[in-house]
């Protein structure tokens, strides 16, 4: 039977799907999100079911603008500075949830804080505005797998069962940077699309990475995540004969299947290509993907974080201690 939702959606149609309490994937500048009305328990439950996501792992709520975020959480001064500097954009703030908001308690998984962000993608913001309510959205991948950076990847993941608002390829390619607070002290809960030095420059102080067993952490930072089928071998300056190779900058691949994250050594380009190239090499069937060393500074922190989780032994439920 012809399914109208298999055809390209426009914003009004996507908002209608969310309004009736169903999930709809949509593009953001970081990765595609699997969205649901954040005020509906039933709708939010469908996110966890569709992804196979553990219920202890809370969701990010996407807002159309700063005013919507202010209606949900209490900002301290530093949070306000960061929101002004980076929104709309790839930054998520974890802040105390205001009493009496309509957000479903399934979104926060019982925490007293809520993660909020205003995405840069105009279509994403238009969708939230059209719905008129905040949209809960994790990355649109089955739990534990690579994050999708194109509508096509989302369709493949969920066998065309999830409608997708196509926003083209994602510009940043890694998820948002998450910042929370221990008292008034800012901590980075996840490296991401906004490099840590840029956050430190706005706050005029060093921002440490949160320890997994510290007072504030992101419950979803599992040791094994973003896992392709192939095993990953990191910091490989050259591939073995049976490997596929994910290069960076100048590298020699021999005759094995390969992709180069950025021939010119540009970390932005590398972040944008990371998940798509891992997926492409994985689909070529190599048992091992050897990955070139990637510099750790700037966006390299987020890229190396994702690679380490992709390389970790599978099924590892314990959190990776933040580095
Ligand atoms: O770029 C992104 O952030 C993408 C796009 C779709 O916006 N979303 C995304 O969502 O990466 P997800 O669910 O894959 O990752 C959300 C992370 C998880 O590690 C979760 O544990 C953490 O945010 N998180 C959510 N609420 C939190 C809270 N109240 N306190 C601490 N961590 C929280
Ligand atoms: Mg995710």
XYZ file of C-alpha atoms in Angstrom, residues 18 24-39 44 47 51 53 58-73 87-93 103 107 114-140 167 170 174-178 190:
81
model
C 4.306 15.184 16.121
C 9.155 12.009 13.186
C 12.867 12.281 12.369
C 14.276 15.645 11.340
C 17.630 17.065 10.310
C 19.679 19.315 12.569
C 23.140 20.790 12.000
C 24.688 18.033 14.147
C 22.966 14.719 13.375
C 19.397 13.680 12.525
C 17.086 13.572 15.546
C 14.176 11.234 16.296
C 11.602 13.759 17.504
C 8.463 13.577 19.607
C 6.288 16.097 21.458
C 8.240 16.541 24.706
C 5.026 17.193 26.657
C 8.167 10.206 24.302
C 11.165 7.364 21.050
C 15.439 3.305 19.343
C 17.038 3.026 24.217
C 17.397 11.139 29.345
C 16.640 13.095 26.164
C 17.580 16.534 24.869
C 14.671 18.938 24.424
C 14.883 21.084 21.287
C 13.507 24.623 21.475
C 12.555 27.078 18.734
C 14.338 29.948 20.484
C 15.865 31.090 23.762
C 12.479 32.196 25.113
C 11.131 28.646 24.837
C 14.218 27.323 26.658
C 13.754 29.949 29.391
C 10.197 28.732 29.945
C 11.557 25.266 30.804
C 14.790 25.679 32.796
C 22.393 29.446 20.022
C 21.121 28.619 17.576
C 23.902 26.052 17.324
C 25.441 22.756 18.467
C 25.442 23.373 22.228
C 23.219 21.664 24.819
C 22.820 23.085 28.333
C 7.667 18.287 30.011
C 12.288 12.963 29.043
C 16.735 19.095 31.728
C 18.984 19.212 28.671
C 17.925 21.971 26.245
C 19.205 23.253 22.944
C 18.185 25.548 20.089
C 19.311 23.927 16.827
C 20.890 25.935 14.044
C 18.936 24.217 11.276
C 16.187 26.583 10.154
C 13.919 23.697 9.231
C 14.296 22.190 12.689
C 13.380 25.486 14.348
C 10.480 26.009 11.936
C 9.193 22.532 12.828
C 9.274 23.278 16.570
C 7.614 26.649 16.020
C 4.903 25.059 13.892
C 4.238 22.464 16.626
C 4.325 25.230 19.232
C 5.876 22.912 21.816
C 9.389 21.696 22.636
C 10.543 18.580 20.807
C 12.424 15.777 22.587
C 14.934 14.183 20.240
C 17.850 11.796 20.623
C 19.963 10.947 17.593
C 17.877 8.983 15.061
C 17.250 18.697 5.733
C 24.346 17.635 8.457
C 28.985 15.240 15.458
C 26.429 15.752 18.208
C 26.141 18.906 20.276
C 28.597 19.725 23.047
C 26.822 19.246 26.402
C 30.107 15.520 26.246
